[in-house]
mmCIF file of C-alpha atoms in Angstrom:
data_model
loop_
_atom_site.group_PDB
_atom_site.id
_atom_site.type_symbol
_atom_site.label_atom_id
_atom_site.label_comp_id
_atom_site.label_asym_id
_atom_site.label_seq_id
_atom_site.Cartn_x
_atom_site.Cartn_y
_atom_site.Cartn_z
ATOM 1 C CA UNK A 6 124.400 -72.414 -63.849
ATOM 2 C CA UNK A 7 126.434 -75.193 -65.056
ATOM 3 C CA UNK A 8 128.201 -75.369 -61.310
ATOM 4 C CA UNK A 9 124.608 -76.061 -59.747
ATOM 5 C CA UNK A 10 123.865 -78.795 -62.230
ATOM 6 C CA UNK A 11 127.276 -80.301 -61.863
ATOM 7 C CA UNK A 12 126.056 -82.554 -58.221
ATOM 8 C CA UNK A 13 123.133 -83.701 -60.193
ATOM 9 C CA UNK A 14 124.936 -84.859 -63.319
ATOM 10 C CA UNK A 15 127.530 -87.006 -61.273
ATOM 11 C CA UNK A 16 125.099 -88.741 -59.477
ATOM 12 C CA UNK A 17 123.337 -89.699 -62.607
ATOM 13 C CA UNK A 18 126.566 -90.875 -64.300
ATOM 14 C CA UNK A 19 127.457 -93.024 -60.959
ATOM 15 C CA UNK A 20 124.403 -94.555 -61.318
ATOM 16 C CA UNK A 21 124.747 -95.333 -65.082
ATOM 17 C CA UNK A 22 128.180 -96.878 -64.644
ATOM 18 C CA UNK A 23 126.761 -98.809 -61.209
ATOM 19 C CA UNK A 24 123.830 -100.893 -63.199
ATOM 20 C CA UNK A 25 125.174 -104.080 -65.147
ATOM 21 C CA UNK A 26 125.654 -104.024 -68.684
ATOM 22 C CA UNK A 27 122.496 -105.192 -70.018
ATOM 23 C CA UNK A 28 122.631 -108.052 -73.170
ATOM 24 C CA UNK A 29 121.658 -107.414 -76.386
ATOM 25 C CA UNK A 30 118.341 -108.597 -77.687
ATOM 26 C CA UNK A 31 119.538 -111.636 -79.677
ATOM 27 C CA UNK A 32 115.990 -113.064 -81.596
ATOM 28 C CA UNK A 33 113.628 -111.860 -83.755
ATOM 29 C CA UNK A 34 110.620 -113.552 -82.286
ATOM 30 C CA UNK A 35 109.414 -114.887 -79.037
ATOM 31 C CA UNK A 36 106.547 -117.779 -79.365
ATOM 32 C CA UNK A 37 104.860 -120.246 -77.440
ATOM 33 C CA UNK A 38 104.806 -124.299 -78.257
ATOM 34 C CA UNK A 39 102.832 -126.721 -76.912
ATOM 35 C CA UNK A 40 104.689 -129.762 -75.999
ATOM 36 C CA UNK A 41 105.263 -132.666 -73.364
ATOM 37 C CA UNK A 42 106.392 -130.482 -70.487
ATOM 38 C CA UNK A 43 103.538 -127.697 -71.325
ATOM 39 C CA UNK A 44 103.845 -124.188 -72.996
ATOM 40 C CA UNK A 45 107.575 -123.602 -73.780
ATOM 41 C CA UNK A 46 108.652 -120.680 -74.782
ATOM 42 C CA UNK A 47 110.734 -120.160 -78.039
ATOM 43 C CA UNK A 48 113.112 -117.708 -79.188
ATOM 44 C CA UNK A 49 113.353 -117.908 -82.759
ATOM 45 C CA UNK A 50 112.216 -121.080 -83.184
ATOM 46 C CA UNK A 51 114.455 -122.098 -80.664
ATOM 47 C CA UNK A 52 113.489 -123.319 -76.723
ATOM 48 C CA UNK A 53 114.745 -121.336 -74.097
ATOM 49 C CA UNK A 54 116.169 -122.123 -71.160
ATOM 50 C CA UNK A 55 116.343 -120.643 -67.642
ATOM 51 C CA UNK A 56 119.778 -119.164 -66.212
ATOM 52 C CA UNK A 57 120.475 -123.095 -64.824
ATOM 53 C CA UNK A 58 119.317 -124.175 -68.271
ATOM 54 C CA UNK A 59 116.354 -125.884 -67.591
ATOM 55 C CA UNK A 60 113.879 -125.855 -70.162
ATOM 56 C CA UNK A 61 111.578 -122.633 -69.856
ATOM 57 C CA UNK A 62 108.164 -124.172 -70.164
ATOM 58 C CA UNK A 63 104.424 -124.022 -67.713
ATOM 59 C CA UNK A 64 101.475 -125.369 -67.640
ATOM 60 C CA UNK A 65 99.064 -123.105 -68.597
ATOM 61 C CA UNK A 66 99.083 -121.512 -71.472
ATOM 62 C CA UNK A 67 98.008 -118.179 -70.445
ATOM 63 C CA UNK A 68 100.915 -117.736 -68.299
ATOM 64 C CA UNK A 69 103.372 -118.697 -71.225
ATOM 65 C CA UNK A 70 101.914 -115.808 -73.943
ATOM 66 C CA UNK A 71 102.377 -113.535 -70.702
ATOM 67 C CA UNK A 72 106.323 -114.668 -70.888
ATOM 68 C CA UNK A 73 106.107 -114.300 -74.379
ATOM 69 C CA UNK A 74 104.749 -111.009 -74.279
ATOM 70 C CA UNK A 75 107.787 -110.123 -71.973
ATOM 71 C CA UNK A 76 110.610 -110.824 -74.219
ATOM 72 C CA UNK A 77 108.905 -109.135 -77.407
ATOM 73 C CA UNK A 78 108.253 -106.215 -75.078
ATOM 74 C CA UNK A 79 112.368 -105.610 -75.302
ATOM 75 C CA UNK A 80 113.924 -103.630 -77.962
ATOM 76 C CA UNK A 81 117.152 -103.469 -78.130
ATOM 77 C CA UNK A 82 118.280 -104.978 -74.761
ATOM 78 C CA UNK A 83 116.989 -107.719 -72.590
ATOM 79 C CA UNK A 84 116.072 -105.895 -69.382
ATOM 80 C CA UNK A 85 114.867 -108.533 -66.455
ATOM 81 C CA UNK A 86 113.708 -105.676 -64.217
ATOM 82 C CA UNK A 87 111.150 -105.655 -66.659
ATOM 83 C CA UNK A 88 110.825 -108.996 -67.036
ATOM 84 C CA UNK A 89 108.669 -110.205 -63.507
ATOM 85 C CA UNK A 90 107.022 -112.678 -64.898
ATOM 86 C CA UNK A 91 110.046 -114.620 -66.622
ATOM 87 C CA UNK A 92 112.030 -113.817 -63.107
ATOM 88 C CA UNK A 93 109.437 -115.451 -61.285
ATOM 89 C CA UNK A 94 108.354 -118.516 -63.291
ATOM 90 C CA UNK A 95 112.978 -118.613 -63.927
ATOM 91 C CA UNK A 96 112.658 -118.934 -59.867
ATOM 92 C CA UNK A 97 110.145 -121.531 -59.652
ATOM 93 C CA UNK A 98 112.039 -123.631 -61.894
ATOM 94 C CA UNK A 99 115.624 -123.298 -61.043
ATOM 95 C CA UNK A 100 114.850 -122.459 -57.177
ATOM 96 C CA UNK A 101 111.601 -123.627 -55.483
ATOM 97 C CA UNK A 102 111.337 -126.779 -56.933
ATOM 98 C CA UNK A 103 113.997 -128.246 -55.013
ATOM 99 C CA UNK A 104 113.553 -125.889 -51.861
ATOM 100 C CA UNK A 105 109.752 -126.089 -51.498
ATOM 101 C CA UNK A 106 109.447 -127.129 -47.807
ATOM 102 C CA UNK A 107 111.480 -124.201 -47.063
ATOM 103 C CA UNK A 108 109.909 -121.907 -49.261
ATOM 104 C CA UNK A 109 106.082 -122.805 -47.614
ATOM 105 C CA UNK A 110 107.724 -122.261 -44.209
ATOM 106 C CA UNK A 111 109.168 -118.746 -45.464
ATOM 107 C CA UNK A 112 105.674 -118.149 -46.397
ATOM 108 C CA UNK A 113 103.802 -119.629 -43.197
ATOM 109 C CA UNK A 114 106.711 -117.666 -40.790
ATOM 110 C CA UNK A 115 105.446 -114.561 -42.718
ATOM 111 C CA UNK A 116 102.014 -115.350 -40.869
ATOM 112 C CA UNK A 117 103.719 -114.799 -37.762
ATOM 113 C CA UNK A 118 103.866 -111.709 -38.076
ATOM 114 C CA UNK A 119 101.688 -110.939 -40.456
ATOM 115 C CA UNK A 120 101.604 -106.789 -41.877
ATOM 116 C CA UNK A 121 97.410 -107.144 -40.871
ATOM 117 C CA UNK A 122 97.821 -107.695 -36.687
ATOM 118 C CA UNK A 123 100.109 -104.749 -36.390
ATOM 119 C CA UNK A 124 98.173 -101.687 -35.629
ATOM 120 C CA UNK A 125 99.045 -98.136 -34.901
ATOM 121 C CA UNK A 126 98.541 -96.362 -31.978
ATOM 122 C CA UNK A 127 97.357 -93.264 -33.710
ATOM 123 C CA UNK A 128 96.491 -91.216 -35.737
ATOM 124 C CA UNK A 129 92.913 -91.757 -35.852
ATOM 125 C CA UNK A 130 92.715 -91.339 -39.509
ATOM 126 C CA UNK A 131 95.409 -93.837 -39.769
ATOM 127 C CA UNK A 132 94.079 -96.525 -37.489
ATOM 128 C CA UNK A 133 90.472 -95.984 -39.272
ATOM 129 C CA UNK A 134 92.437 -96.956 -42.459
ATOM 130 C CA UNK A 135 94.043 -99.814 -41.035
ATOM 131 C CA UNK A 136 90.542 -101.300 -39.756
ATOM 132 C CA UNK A 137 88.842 -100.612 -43.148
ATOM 133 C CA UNK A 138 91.683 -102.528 -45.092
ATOM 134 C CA UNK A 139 92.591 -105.070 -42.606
ATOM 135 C CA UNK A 140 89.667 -105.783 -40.177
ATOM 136 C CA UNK A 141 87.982 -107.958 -43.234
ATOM 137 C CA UNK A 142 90.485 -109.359 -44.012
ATOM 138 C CA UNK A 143 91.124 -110.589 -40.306
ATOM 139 C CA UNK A 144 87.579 -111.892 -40.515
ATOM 140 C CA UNK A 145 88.016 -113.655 -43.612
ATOM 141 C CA UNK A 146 91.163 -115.708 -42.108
ATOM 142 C CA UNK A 147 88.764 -116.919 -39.269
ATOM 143 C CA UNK A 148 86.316 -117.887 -41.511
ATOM 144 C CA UNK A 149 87.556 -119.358 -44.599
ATOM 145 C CA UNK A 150 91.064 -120.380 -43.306
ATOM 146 C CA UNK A 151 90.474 -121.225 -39.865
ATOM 147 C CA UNK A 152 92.826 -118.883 -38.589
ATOM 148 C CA UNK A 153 92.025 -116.486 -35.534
ATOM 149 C CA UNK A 154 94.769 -113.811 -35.648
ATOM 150 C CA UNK A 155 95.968 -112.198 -32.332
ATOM 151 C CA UNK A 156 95.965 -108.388 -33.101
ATOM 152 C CA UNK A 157 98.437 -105.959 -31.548
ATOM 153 C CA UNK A 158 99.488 -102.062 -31.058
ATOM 154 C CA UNK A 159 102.710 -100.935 -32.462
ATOM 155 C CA UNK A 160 105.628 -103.139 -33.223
ATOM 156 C CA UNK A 161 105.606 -105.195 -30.170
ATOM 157 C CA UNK A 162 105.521 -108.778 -31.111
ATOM 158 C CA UNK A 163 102.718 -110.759 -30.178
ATOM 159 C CA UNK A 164 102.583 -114.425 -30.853
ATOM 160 C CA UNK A 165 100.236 -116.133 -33.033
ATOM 161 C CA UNK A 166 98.463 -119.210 -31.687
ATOM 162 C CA UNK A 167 99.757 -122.740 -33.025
ATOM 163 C CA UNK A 168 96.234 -123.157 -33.987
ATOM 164 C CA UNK A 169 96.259 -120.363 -36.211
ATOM 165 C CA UNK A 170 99.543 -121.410 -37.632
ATOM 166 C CA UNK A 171 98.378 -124.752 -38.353
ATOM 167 C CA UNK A 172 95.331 -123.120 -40.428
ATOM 168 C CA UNK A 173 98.006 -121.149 -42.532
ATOM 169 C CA UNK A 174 99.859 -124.071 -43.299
ATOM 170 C CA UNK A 175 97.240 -126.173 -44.389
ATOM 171 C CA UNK A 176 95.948 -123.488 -46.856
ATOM 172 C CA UNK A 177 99.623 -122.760 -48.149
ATOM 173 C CA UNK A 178 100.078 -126.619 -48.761
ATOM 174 C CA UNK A 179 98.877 -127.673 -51.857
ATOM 175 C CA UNK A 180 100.702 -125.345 -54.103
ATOM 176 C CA UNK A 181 103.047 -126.503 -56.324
ATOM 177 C CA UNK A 182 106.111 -125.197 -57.247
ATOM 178 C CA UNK A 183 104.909 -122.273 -59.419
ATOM 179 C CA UNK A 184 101.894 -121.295 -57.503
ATOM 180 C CA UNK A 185 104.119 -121.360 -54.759
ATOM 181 C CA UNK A 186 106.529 -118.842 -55.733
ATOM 182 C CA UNK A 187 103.635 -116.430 -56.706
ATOM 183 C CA UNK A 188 102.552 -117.022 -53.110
ATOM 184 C CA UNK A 189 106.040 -116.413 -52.047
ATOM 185 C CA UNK A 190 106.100 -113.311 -54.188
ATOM 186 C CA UNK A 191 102.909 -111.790 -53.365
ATOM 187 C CA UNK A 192 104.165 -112.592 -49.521
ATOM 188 C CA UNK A 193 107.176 -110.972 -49.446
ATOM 189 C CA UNK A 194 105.997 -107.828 -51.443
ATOM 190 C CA UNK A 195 102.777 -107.602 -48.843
ATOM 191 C CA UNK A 196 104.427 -108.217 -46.309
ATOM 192 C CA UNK A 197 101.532 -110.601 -44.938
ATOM 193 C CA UNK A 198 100.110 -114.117 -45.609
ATOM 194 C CA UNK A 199 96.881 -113.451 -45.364
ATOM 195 C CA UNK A 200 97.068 -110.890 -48.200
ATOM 196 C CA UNK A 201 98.591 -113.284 -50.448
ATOM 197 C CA UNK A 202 96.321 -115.464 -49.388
ATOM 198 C CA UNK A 203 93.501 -113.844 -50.056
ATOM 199 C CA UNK A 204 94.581 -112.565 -53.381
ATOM 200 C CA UNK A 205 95.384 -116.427 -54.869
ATOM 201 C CA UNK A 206 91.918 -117.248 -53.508
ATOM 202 C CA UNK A 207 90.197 -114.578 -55.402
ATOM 203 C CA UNK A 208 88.863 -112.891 -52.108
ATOM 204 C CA UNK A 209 91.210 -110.343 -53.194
ATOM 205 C CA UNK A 210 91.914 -108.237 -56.532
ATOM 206 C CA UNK A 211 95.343 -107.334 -57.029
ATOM 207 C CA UNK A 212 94.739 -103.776 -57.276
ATOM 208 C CA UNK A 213 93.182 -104.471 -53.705
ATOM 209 C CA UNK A 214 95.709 -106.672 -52.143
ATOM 210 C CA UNK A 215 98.211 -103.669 -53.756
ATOM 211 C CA UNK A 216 96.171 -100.931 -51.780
ATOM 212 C CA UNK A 217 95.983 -103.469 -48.239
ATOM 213 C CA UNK A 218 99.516 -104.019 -48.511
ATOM 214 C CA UNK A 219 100.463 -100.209 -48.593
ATOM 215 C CA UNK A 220 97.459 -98.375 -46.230
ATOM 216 C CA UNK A 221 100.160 -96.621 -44.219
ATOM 217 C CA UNK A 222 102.804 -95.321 -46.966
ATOM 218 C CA UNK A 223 99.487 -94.245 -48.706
ATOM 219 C CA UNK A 224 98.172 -92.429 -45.681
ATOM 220 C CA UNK A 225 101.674 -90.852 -45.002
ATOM 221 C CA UNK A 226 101.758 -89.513 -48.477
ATOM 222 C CA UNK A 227 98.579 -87.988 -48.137
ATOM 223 C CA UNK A 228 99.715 -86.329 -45.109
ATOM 224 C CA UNK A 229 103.248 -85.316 -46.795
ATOM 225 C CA UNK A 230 103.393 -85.588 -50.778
ATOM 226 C CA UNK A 231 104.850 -87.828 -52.985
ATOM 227 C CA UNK A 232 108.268 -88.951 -53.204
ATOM 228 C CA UNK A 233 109.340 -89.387 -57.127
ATOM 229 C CA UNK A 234 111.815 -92.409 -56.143
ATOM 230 C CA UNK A 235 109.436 -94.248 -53.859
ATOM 231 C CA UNK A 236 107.091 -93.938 -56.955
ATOM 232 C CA UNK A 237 109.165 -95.417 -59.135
ATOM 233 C CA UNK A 238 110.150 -98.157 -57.443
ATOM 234 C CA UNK A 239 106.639 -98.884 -56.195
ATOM 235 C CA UNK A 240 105.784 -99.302 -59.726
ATOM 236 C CA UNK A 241 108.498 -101.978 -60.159
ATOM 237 C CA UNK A 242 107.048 -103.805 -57.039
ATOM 238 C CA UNK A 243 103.197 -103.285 -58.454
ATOM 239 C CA UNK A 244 104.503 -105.040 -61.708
ATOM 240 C CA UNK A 245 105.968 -107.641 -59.651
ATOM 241 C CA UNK A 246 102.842 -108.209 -57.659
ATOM 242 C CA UNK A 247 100.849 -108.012 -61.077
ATOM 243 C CA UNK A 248 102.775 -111.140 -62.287
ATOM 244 C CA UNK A 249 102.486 -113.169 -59.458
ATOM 245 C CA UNK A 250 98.385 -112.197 -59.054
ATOM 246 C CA UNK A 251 98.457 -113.743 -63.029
ATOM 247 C CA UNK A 252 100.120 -116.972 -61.981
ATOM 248 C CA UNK A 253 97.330 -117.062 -58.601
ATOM 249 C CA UNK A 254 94.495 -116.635 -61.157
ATOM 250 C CA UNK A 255 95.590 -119.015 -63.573
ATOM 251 C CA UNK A 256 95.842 -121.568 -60.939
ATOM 252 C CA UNK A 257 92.656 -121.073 -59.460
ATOM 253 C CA UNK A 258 91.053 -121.766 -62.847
ATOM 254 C CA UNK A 259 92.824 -124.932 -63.283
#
């Protein structure tokens, strides 16, 4: 008995001993303040910084109790896999701020070849999936962003038309550097534009940008069970995705 468990206990201590030490918790308290530069967030009184030690602070204050909430959320370590929200917002900051021509054309490339114009051949009930999730939303880029998307079977690329392109970059330009890396985010995770799109527009909920973003995984698993790993770290990316709809919502309401 102990022979067959063996295999199993190895790989879980090679995992342990792979993953970084994490750092102790170090405060008591985590708070928000109001100041000059918005809602900073405090440590014990104290402002904190991001990893390039700029001062940890947004604009709205929703989004900084949602930090907040974060850090008291650890115990006795500071984990930043559970952390999306401070990642992202730490990003935005440190990152995207300086970079944010290249970041909107990371995000306007991803049109290109956007998840939504990439069909399967078949299965039927796969393909009437795809056209229930995507088909609206390949309506609602003609009509609210001015963008006709080409559509195509399999993975054979088919060029979008510089018109269409244009439309995507006009609706990705006025972000600024925080609703920009939610964009980015909710982009990269999707794997498609117009789903992020539509999700910091409201067209979208996150749940359903989530469920868009993940109609042929889903109809795979239906077809052939769950996988326990791809579970779990689907529920890392849905946290992810969760932070970044929060930052899309707040900025809408500005």
């Amino acid at each position: 008995m102990a022979d067959r468990k063996a295999p199993t206990d190895a790989s879980a201590l090679a995992k342990r001993l792979m993953q970084p030490e994490l750092p102790k918790r170090f405060y008591s308290q985590a708070s928000v303040e109001a100041g000059e530069e918005g809602y900073r967030l405090l440590l014990d009184g104290r402002q904190a910084r991001t990893p390039a030690k700029n001062l940890l602070a947004v604009k709205d204050e929703a989004v900084a109790q949602a930090i907040a909430a974060e850090w008291e959320a650890q115990v006795e370590t500071i984990n930043p896999d559970r952390m999306p929200l401070t990642r992202l917002v730490n990003t935005a900051i440190d990152r995207v701020s300086g970079e944010i021509d290249a970041v909107r054309a990371d995000v306007v490339a991803h049109a290109g070849s956007d998840l939504i114009c990439y069909r399967a051949e078949g299965p039927e009930g796969l393909t009437a999936a795809e056209e229930a999730a995507w088909g609206p939303l390949v309506a609602w880029a003609r009509d609210d962003l001015g963008a006709r998307l080409l559509l195509a079977e399999s993975i054979i690329h088919v060029a979008q038309d510089d018109a269409a392109i244009a439309a995507i970059e006009a609706a990705v330009a006025p972000f600024d550097a925080l609703g920009l890396s939610a964009l980015h985010v909710a982009t990269t995770l999707t794997g498609s534009a117009i789903i992020a799109l539509a999700l910091a527009r409201g067209r979208l909920s996150v749940e359903e940008a989530w469920g868009a973003a993940h109609v042929d995984e889903d109809w795979q698993m239906s077809q052939w069970g769950q996988d326990e790993m791809a579970l779990a770290r689907r529920a890392v990316r849905l946290a992810e995705l969760k932070a970044a709809a929060l930052v899309l919502e707040r900025a809408r309401a500005q």
